Amino acid sequence: MVESNDSIPLDAEKIYLGGKEHHVRTRCGSVSVIVYGDQDKPALITYPDLALNYMSCFQGLFFCPEAASLLLHNFCIYHISPPGHELGAAQICPSTSPYSADDLADQILESKRGLILENLFRLGAVMCMGVTAGAYILTLFAIKYRERVLGLILVSPLCRAPSWTEWFYNKVMSNLLYFYGMCGLLKEILLQRYFSKEVRGNAEVPESDIVQACRRLLDERYGSNVMRFLQAINRRPDLTGGLKRLRCRTLIFVGDSSPFHSEALYMTSKLDRRFSALVEVQACGSMVTEEQPHAMLIPMEYFFMRYGLYRPCHLSDSPRSPLSPSCISPELLSPESMGLKLKPIKTRVSLEV
């Protein structure tokens, strides 16, 4: 890992939808970081799933007006993409050597130090939000660098080493990538990983707009970039032993049609119940952020209230909220008060969260 006094080159290149893209060159390749919002606010890091970037993993959440208002009012957003997964990435990464899940977790810290050189990252600790493979990387980061993570929002997360079924599918995808690149069969396997059958469509019902947009993005992926990330995730270690050591609050979302639904339930069972909550979203796949972003709003509101963060209508004139615990009655965090018994959400949240 890069020492703190090392200089990490950082290039600010493009602007996307009001956010500026930076490329931080690390030992595992170039990492894309797109920055949105007031850089004096607390930092929220996002990390996407395999073969995706923030446009395909988090756009639905930020296009939900209430959720966008909650997040952008309280945070400066730092969308991190793995090497070769940035917007428009159709080229081979500068570094083609294999990397591990540990390397990807360390890259976040390297990216952070690179951004410090440009006075973009001002906080020593951050909030994290990741989807599936990205959720695994951020969980590993939180275990390795506990003092740097304030909270985790994980969507259909992984935490164990691959099951035989997942290992087999990953090997099939690796072979398809090696011989055929981003072929049609591979894209279908990935779309089943991301979305429920309700939005994937069939012979009678067309694909939804979010699936069509994701399919177009997959067309832009370069096979070797995706394969390096896939191989790192397929060799990932089991994080079960480290979950009990987490002291940051953790909010988990999972669709009941996600192939990783059981993984999310297992992870929840291993976390300290005083600091964790699970929200299961019905008729939804892995990417709750895209399929049903509205289902995330109320749980996130109560989760952020524990840090003294609120939606704009609850705030004073100051746009910057301190990241310090707030005094909230436990009754307000009950499932009934949170409204989590209403469809399409069901919850397994402890009263002590």
Coordinates of C-alpha atoms in Angstrom, one line a residue:
M1 CA 0.0 0.0 0.0
V2 CA 1.2 3.5 -0.8
E3 CA 2.6 5.4 2.2
S4 CA 1.0 8.6 3.3
N5 CA 3.9 10.8 2.1
D6 CA 3.8 9.3 -1.4
S7 CA 2.5 11.5 -4.2
I8 CA -0.3 10.0 -6.2
P9 CA -1.0 11.7 -9.6
L10 CA -4.5 13.0 -10.0
D11 CA -6.0 14.4 -13.2
A12 CA -9.3 16.3 -13.4
E13 CA -10.6 15.6 -16.8
K14 CA -14.4 15.7 -17.5
I15 CA -17.6 17.0 -16.0
Y16 CA -20.7 14.7 -15.9
L17 CA -24.1 16.0 -14.9
G18 CA -22.6 18.6 -12.6
G19 CA -19.9 16.3 -11.3
K20 CA -16.2 16.5 -12.1
E21 CA -14.3 13.3 -13.0
H22 CA -10.8 12.8 -11.6
H23 CA -8.4 9.9 -12.5
V24 CA -6.2 8.8 -9.6
R25 CA -3.3 6.6 -10.8
T26 CA -2.6 3.8 -8.3
R27 CA -0.5 0.7 -8.4
C28 CA -3.5 -1.4 -9.6
G29 CA -4.4 1.0 -12.4
S30 CA -6.3 4.3 -12.8
V31 CA -9.3 4.8 -10.5
S32 CA -12.1 7.1 -11.7
V33 CA -13.6 9.4 -9.0
I34 CA -16.6 11.6 -9.9
V35 CA -17.3 14.3 -7.3
Y36 CA -20.7 15.8 -6.8
G37 CA -21.7 18.6 -4.4
D38 CA -20.2 20.9 -1.8
Q39 CA -16.8 19.5 -1.0
D40 CA -17.0 21.0 2.5
K41 CA -19.8 18.6 3.4
P42 CA -19.3 15.1 4.8
A43 CA -18.1 12.6 2.2
L44 CA -20.2 9.7 0.9
I45 CA -18.3 7.1 -1.2
T46 CA -20.1 4.9 -3.7
Y47 CA -18.8 1.7 -5.3
P48 CA -20.6 -0.2 -8.1
D49 CA -21.1 -3.9 -8.9
L50 CA -19.2 -5.9 -11.4
A51 CA -19.0 -4.3 -15.0
L52 CA -20.9 -1.2 -13.9
N53 CA -20.2 2.3 -12.8
Y54 CA -22.2 4.9 -10.9
M55 CA -24.4 5.7 -13.9
S56 CA -25.8 2.2 -14.0
C57 CA -25.8 1.5 -10.2
F58 CA -26.8 4.7 -8.5
Q59 CA -28.5 6.9 -11.1
G60 CA -32.0 5.7 -10.2
L61 CA -31.4 6.6 -6.6
F62 CA -30.1 10.1 -7.5
F63 CA -33.0 10.6 -9.9
C64 CA -35.4 10.0 -7.1
P65 CA -36.0 13.6 -6.0
E66 CA -36.5 12.8 -2.3
A67 CA -33.5 10.6 -2.0
A68 CA -31.3 13.0 -4.0
S69 CA -32.4 15.8 -1.7
L70 CA -31.5 13.8 1.4
L71 CA -28.1 12.7 0.1
L72 CA -26.9 15.9 -1.7
H73 CA -28.1 18.2 1.1
N74 CA -25.9 16.3 3.6
F75 CA -23.0 14.9 1.6
C76 CA -20.5 15.5 -1.1
I77 CA -20.7 12.4 -3.2
Y78 CA -17.6 10.6 -4.4
H79 CA -18.4 7.9 -7.0
I80 CA -15.4 5.5 -7.3
S81 CA -15.2 3.1 -10.2
P82 CA -12.8 0.1 -10.3
P83 CA -10.0 0.2 -12.9
G84 CA -11.4 0.2 -16.4
H85 CA -15.0 0.7 -15.3
E86 CA -15.2 4.5 -15.6
L87 CA -17.6 6.3 -17.9
G88 CA -16.9 5.5 -21.6
A89 CA -14.1 3.1 -20.5
A90 CA -13.5 1.0 -23.6
Q91 CA -9.8 0.7 -23.3
I92 CA -7.4 -1.6 -21.5
C93 CA -6.2 -0.3 -18.1
P94 CA -2.7 1.1 -17.9
S95 CA -1.9 -1.8 -15.5
T96 CA -2.9 -5.3 -16.7
S97 CA -1.5 -7.3 -13.8
P98 CA -4.1 -9.2 -11.6
Y99 CA -5.3 -7.5 -8.4
S100 CA -7.1 -8.8 -5.3
A101 CA -10.1 -7.7 -3.3
D102 CA -7.6 -6.4 -0.8
D103 CA -5.9 -4.3 -3.5
L104 CA -9.3 -2.8 -4.4
A105 CA -10.1 -1.9 -0.8
D106 CA -6.6 -0.3 -0.4
Q107 CA -7.2 1.7 -3.6
I108 CA -10.0 3.6 -1.8
L109 CA -7.4 4.9 0.7
E110 CA -5.0 5.6 -2.1
S111 CA -7.7 7.5 -4.0
K112 CA -8.5 9.3 -0.8
R113 CA -4.9 10.4 -0.4
G114 CA -4.7 11.5 -4.0
L115 CA -7.8 13.6 -3.5
I116 CA -6.3 15.2 -0.4
L117 CA -3.6 16.7 -2.6
E118 CA -6.3 18.6 -4.4
N119 CA -8.1 19.6 -1.2
L120 CA -11.1 17.6 -2.2
F121 CA -11.3 15.2 0.7
R122 CA -11.4 17.1 4.0
L123 CA -12.7 14.4 6.4
G124 CA -10.8 11.6 8.0
A125 CA -13.9 9.3 8.0
V126 CA -16.5 8.7 5.4
M127 CA -20.0 7.2 4.8
C128 CA -20.0 4.3 2.3
M129 CA -22.6 2.9 -0.1
G130 CA -21.9 -0.1 -2.3
V131 CA -23.8 -2.6 -4.5
T132 CA -23.0 -6.3 -4.4
A133 CA -19.3 -6.7 -5.3
G134 CA -18.9 -3.0 -4.5
A135 CA -20.6 -3.6 -1.1
Y136 CA -18.0 -6.3 -0.4
I137 CA -15.1 -4.0 -1.2
L138 CA -16.5 -1.3 1.1
T139 CA -17.1 -3.8 3.9
L140 CA -13.6 -5.0 3.6
F141 CA -12.4 -1.4 3.6
A142 CA -14.4 -0.8 6.8
I143 CA -13.0 -3.9 8.5
K144 CA -9.4 -2.9 7.6
Y145 CA -9.7 0.8 8.3
R146 CA -12.4 1.0 11.0
E147 CA -11.5 4.5 12.1
R148 CA -12.1 5.8 8.5
V149 CA -15.7 4.6 8.1
L150 CA -18.7 6.2 9.8
G151 CA -21.4 4.0 8.3
L152 CA -22.1 1.4 5.7
I153 CA -25.2 1.3 3.3
L154 CA -24.9 -2.0 1.5
V155 CA -27.2 -3.2 -1.3
S156 CA -27.4 -6.9 -1.9
P157 CA -24.0 -7.4 -0.4
L158 CA -21.5 -10.3 -0.5
C159 CA -19.5 -11.2 2.6
R160 CA -18.5 -14.9 2.3
A161 CA -16.2 -16.6 -0.2
P162 CA -18.1 -17.7 -3.4
S163 CA -20.4 -20.6 -3.1
W164 CA -19.9 -23.4 -5.6
T165 CA -22.8 -22.0 -7.7
E166 CA -21.4 -18.5 -7.7
W167 CA -17.9 -19.8 -8.4
F168 CA -19.2 -21.8 -11.3
Y169 CA -21.0 -18.9 -12.9
N170 CA -18.0 -16.6 -12.3
K171 CA -15.8 -19.2 -14.1
V172 CA -18.3 -19.3 -17.0
M173 CA -18.2 -15.5 -17.2
S174 CA -14.4 -15.5 -17.1
N175 CA -14.2 -18.0 -20.0
L176 CA -16.8 -16.0 -22.0
L177 CA -14.8 -12.8 -21.4
Y178 CA -11.5 -14.5 -22.4
F179 CA -12.8 -16.0 -25.6
Y180 CA -15.6 -13.8 -26.8
G181 CA -15.4 -10.5 -24.8
M182 CA -18.7 -8.8 -23.8
C183 CA -20.9 -11.2 -25.8
G184 CA -24.7 -11.5 -25.7
L185 CA -24.7 -14.6 -23.4
L186 CA -22.5 -12.8 -20.9
K187 CA -24.7 -9.8 -20.9
E188 CA -27.8 -11.9 -20.2
I189 CA -26.0 -13.6 -17.2
L190 CA -25.1 -10.2 -15.8
L191 CA -28.6 -8.8 -16.3
Q192 CA -30.0 -11.7 -14.3
R193 CA -27.4 -10.9 -11.6
Y194 CA -28.6 -7.3 -11.5
F195 CA -32.4 -7.2 -12.1
S196 CA -35.6 -9.1 -11.3
K197 CA -37.5 -10.9 -14.0
E198 CA -40.2 -8.2 -13.7
V199 CA -38.0 -5.6 -15.3
R200 CA -36.0 -7.9 -17.6
G201 CA -39.1 -8.5 -19.6
N202 CA -40.0 -11.6 -21.8
A203 CA -41.5 -12.4 -25.1
E204 CA -44.7 -10.5 -24.3
V205 CA -43.3 -7.7 -22.1
P206 CA -40.4 -5.5 -23.3
E207 CA -37.4 -4.8 -21.2
S208 CA -37.7 -1.8 -18.9
D209 CA -35.8 1.4 -19.6
I210 CA -33.3 0.7 -16.8
V211 CA -32.4 -2.7 -18.3
Q212 CA -32.0 -1.2 -21.7
A213 CA -29.7 1.5 -20.4
C214 CA -27.7 -1.1 -18.5
R215 CA -27.4 -3.2 -21.7
R216 CA -26.1 -0.2 -23.6
L217 CA -23.5 0.4 -20.9
L218 CA -22.3 -3.2 -21.0
D219 CA -21.7 -2.8 -24.7
E220 CA -19.1 -0.2 -23.8
R221 CA -17.2 -2.5 -21.4
Y222 CA -13.8 -3.9 -22.4
G223 CA -13.6 -7.6 -21.6
S224 CA -10.2 -7.6 -19.9
N225 CA -11.2 -4.8 -17.5
V226 CA -14.3 -6.7 -16.4
M227 CA -12.4 -10.0 -16.1
R228 CA -9.8 -8.5 -13.8
F229 CA -12.5 -7.3 -11.4
L230 CA -14.4 -10.6 -11.7
Q231 CA -11.3 -12.6 -10.9
A232 CA -10.6 -10.5 -7.8
I233 CA -14.1 -11.0 -6.6
N234 CA -14.0 -14.7 -7.3
R235 CA -10.9 -15.1 -5.1
R236 CA -12.3 -13.0 -2.3
P237 CA -11.8 -14.1 1.3
D238 CA -14.6 -14.7 3.8
L239 CA -15.3 -11.6 5.9
T240 CA -17.4 -13.4 8.5
G241 CA -14.7 -13.2 11.2
G242 CA -14.4 -9.5 10.7
L243 CA -18.0 -8.5 10.8
K244 CA -18.3 -8.6 14.6
R245 CA -15.5 -6.2 14.8
L246 CA -17.3 -3.6 12.8
R247 CA -18.5 -0.7 15.0
C248 CA -20.0 1.5 12.4
R249 CA -23.7 1.4 11.8
T250 CA -24.7 -0.8 8.9
L251 CA -27.9 -0.6 6.8
I252 CA -28.5 -3.5 4.4
F253 CA -31.0 -3.5 1.5
V254 CA -31.7 -6.6 -0.6
G255 CA -34.3 -7.5 -3.2
D256 CA -36.1 -10.7 -2.5
S257 CA -35.5 -11.8 -6.1
S258 CA -31.7 -11.1 -5.9
P259 CA -29.5 -14.2 -6.3
F260 CA -27.6 -12.8 -3.3
H261 CA -30.6 -12.6 -1.0
S262 CA -29.4 -15.5 1.3
E263 CA -26.0 -13.8 1.5
A264 CA -27.5 -10.6 2.8
L265 CA -29.5 -12.6 5.4
Y266 CA -26.4 -14.4 6.5
M267 CA -24.4 -11.2 6.7
T268 CA -27.1 -9.6 8.9
S269 CA -27.1 -12.5 11.2
K270 CA -23.3 -12.0 11.8
L271 CA -23.4 -8.3 12.4
D272 CA -23.9 -6.7 15.9
R273 CA -27.7 -6.2 16.1
R274 CA -27.2 -3.0 18.0
F275 CA -25.6 -1.3 14.9
S276 CA -27.3 -3.0 12.0
A277 CA -30.6 -3.2 10.2
L278 CA -31.9 -5.2 7.2
V279 CA -34.5 -4.1 4.7
E280 CA -35.9 -6.6 2.2
V281 CA -37.6 -5.2 -0.9
Q282 CA -40.2 -7.3 -2.6
A283 CA -40.3 -8.0 -6.3
C284 CA -36.8 -6.6 -6.7
G285 CA -33.5 -7.8 -7.9
S286 CA -30.0 -7.0 -6.6
M287 CA -30.0 -3.4 -7.7
V288 CA -32.5 -1.8 -5.4
T289 CA -30.9 1.5 -6.2
E290 CA -32.2 1.2 -9.7
E291 CA -35.4 -0.9 -9.5
Q292 CA -37.0 0.6 -6.4
P293 CA -35.0 3.6 -5.1
H294 CA -38.1 4.9 -3.3
A295 CA -38.0 1.9 -1.0
M296 CA -34.6 3.1 0.3
L297 CA -35.8 6.6 1.3
I298 CA -37.4 6.1 4.8
P299 CA -34.8 3.6 6.1
M300 CA -32.0 5.9 5.0
E301 CA -33.7 8.9 6.6
Y302 CA -33.8 7.2 10.0
F303 CA -30.3 5.8 9.5
F304 CA -28.9 9.3 8.9
M305 CA -30.8 10.7 11.8
R306 CA -28.5 8.8 14.1
Y307 CA -25.7 11.0 12.7
G308 CA -27.6 14.3 13.1
L309 CA -28.4 14.4 9.4
Y310 CA -31.8 15.3 8.1
R311 CA -33.7 16.1 4.9
P312 CA -33.6 19.8 4.0
C313 CA -37.1 20.6 5.5
H314 CA -35.8 19.5 8.9
L315 CA -32.6 21.5 8.8
S316 CA -31.7 24.9 10.1
D317 CA -30.3 27.6 7.7
S318 CA -26.8 25.9 7.9
P319 CA -26.3 23.5 5.0
R320 CA -23.6 21.5 6.8
S321 CA -24.8 19.0 9.5
P322 CA -22.3 17.7 12.0
L323 CA -21.6 14.0 11.9
S324 CA -22.4 13.4 15.5
P325 CA -25.0 11.1 17.1
S326 CA -28.4 12.7 17.7
C327 CA -30.8 12.0 20.6
I328 CA -33.6 9.9 19.1
S329 CA -36.2 8.1 21.1
P330 CA -35.9 4.3 20.4
E331 CA -39.6 4.3 19.7
L332 CA -39.0 6.4 16.6
L333 CA -36.8 3.6 15.2
S334 CA -39.3 0.8 15.6
P335 CA -40.5 -0.8 12.4
E336 CA -43.9 0.7 12.8
S337 CA -42.6 4.2 13.2
M338 CA -40.3 3.8 10.2
G339 CA -43.2 2.6 8.1
L340 CA -41.3 -0.5 7.1
K341 CA -44.2 -2.9 7.4
L342 CA -45.8 -1.4 4.4
K343 CA -45.2 -3.1 1.0
P344 CA -43.0 -3.3 -0.9
I345 CA -40.7 -3.3 2.1
K346 CA -40.3 -5.7 5.0
T347 CA -37.7 -5.4 7.6
R348 CA -35.7 -7.2 10.3
V349 CA -34.6 -4.1 12.2
S350 CA -33.7 -4.3 15.9
L351 CA -35.2 -1.7 18.2
E352 CA -31.7 -0.9 19.4
V353 CA -30.4 0.3 16.0

